[in-house]
Tab-separated table of C-alpha atoms in Angstrom:
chain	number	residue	atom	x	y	z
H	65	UNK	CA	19.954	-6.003	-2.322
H	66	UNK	CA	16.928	-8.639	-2.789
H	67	UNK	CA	14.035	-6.040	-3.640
H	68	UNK	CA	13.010	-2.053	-3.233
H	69	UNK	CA	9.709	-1.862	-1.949
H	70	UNK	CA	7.118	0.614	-2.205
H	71	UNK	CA	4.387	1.512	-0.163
H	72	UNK	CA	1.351	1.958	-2.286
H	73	UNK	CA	-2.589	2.631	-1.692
H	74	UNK	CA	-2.945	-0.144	-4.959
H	75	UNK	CA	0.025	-2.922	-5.846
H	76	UNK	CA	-1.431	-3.823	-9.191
H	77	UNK	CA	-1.761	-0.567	-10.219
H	78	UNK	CA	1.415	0.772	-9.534
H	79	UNK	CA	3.180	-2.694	-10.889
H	80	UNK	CA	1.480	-2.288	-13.682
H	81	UNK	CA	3.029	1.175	-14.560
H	82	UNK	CA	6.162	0.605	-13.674
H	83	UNK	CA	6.759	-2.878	-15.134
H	84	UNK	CA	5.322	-0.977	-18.750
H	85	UNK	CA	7.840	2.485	-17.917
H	86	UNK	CA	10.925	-0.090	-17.065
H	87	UNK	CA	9.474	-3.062	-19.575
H	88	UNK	CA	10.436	-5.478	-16.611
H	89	UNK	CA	7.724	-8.305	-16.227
H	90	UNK	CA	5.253	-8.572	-13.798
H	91	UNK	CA	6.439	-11.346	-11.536
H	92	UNK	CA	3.570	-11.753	-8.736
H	93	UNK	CA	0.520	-10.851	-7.511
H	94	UNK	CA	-1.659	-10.727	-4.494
H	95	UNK	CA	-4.264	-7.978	-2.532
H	96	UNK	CA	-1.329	-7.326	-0.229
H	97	UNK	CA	1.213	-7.110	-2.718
H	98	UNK	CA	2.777	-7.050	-6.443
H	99	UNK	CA	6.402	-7.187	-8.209
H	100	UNK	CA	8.162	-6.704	-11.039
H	101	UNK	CA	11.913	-7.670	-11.921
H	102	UNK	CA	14.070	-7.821	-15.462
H	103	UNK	CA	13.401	-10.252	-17.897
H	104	UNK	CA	16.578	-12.013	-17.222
H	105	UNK	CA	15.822	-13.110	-13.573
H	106	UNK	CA	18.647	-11.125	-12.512
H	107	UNK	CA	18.929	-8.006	-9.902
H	108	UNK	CA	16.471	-6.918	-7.564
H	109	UNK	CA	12.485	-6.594	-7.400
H	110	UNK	CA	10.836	-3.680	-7.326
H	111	UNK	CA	8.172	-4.582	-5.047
H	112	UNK	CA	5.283	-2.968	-4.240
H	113	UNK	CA	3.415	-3.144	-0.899
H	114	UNK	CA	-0.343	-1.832	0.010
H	115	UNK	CA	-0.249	0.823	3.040
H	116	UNK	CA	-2.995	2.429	4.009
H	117	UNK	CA	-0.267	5.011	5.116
H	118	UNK	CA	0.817	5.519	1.444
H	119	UNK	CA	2.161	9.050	0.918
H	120	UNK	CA	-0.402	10.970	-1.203
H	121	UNK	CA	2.476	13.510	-1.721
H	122	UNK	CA	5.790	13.592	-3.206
H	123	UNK	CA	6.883	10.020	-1.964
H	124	UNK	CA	9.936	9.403	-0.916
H	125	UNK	CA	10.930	6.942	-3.540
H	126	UNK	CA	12.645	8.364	-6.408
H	127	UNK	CA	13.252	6.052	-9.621
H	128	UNK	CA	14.778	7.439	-12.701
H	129	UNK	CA	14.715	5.897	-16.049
H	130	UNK	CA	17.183	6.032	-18.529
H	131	UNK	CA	15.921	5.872	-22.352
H	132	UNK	CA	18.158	3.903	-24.553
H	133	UNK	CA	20.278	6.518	-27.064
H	134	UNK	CA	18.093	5.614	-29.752
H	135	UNK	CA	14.826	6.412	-28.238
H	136	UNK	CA	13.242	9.793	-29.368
H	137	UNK	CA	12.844	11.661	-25.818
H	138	UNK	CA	9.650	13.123	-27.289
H	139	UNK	CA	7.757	9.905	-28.210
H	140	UNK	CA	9.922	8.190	-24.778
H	141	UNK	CA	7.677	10.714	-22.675
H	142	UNK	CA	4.617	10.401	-24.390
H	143	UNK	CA	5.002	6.607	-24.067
H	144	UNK	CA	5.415	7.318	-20.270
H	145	UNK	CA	2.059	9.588	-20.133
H	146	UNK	CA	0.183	7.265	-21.880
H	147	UNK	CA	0.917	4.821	-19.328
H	148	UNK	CA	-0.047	7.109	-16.508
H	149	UNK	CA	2.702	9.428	-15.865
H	150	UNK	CA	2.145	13.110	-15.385
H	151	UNK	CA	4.483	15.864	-15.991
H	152	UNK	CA	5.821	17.672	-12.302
H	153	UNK	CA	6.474	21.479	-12.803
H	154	UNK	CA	9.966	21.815	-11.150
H	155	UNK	CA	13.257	23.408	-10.880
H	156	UNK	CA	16.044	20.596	-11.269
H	157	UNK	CA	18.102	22.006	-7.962
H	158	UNK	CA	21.761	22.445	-8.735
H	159	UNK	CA	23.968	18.914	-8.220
H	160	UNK	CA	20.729	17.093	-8.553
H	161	UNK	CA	21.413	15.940	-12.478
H	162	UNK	CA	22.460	12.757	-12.690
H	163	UNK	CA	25.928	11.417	-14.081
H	164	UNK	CA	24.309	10.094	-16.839
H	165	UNK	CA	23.007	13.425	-18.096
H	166	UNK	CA	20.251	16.046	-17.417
H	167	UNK	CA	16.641	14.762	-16.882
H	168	UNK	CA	14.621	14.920	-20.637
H	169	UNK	CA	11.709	14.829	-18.280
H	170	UNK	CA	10.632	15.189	-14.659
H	171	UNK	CA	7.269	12.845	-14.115
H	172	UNK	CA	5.403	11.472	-11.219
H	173	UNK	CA	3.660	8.046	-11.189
H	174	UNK	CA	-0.151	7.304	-10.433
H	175	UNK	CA	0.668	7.797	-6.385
H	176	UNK	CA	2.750	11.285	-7.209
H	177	UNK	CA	6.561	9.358	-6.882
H	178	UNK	CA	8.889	11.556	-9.236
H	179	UNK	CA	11.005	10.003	-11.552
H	180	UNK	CA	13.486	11.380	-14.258
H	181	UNK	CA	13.318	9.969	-17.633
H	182	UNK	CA	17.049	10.958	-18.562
H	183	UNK	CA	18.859	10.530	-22.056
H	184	UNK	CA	21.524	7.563	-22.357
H	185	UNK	CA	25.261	9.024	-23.590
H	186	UNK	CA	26.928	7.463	-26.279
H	187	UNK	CA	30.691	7.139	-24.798
């Protein structure tokens, strides 16, 4: 897989949040377009796109970020909010938890895509 990308109503914006909730650079930028990817080169892009179409509600893209096991899930969310998260009232539906544990936190970015912040296990 080369990238995931993102239809988006604003590509810097939505880089922007997601490169400072993942702490993965910000690669490239244009009007059109705007990615991110890990510091060490390696794996895919997350790539956003602009589209007028962009889904104003509950996207399809679901991204879930895992906070390291030292992280405080408290001050982990807060970090997330002040970045432009907001919280999403939900029930989490039976077999939706992921294997790495029960979200800490159900959010939404700036264009309403949920994510899970979930706590890392110590094996």
């Amino acid at each position: 897989m080369a990238a995931i990308v993102v239809d988006t109503r604003d590509p810097l914006r939505l880089a922007e949040f997601w490169s400072a909730a993942s702490g993965w650079q910000l690669t490239h930028q244009t009007s059109r377009y705007a990615g991110i990817r890990a510091a060490t080169g390696l794996g895919p892009w997350l790539e956003f796109l602009r589209s007028p179409q962009a889904l104003g509600e509950h996207g399809r893209l679901h991204l879930d970020l895992v906070a390291f096991p030292s992280d405080d899930p408290v001050e982990e969310t807060a970090r997330l909010r002040a970045a432009g998260a907001v919280p999403v009232d939900r029930e989490t539906a039976p077999g939706e938890v992921s294997p790495v544990g029960a979200p800490v936190a159900v959010l939404a970015d700036p264009e309403t895509n949920e994510f899970c912040l979930l706590q890392a296990t110590i094996d």
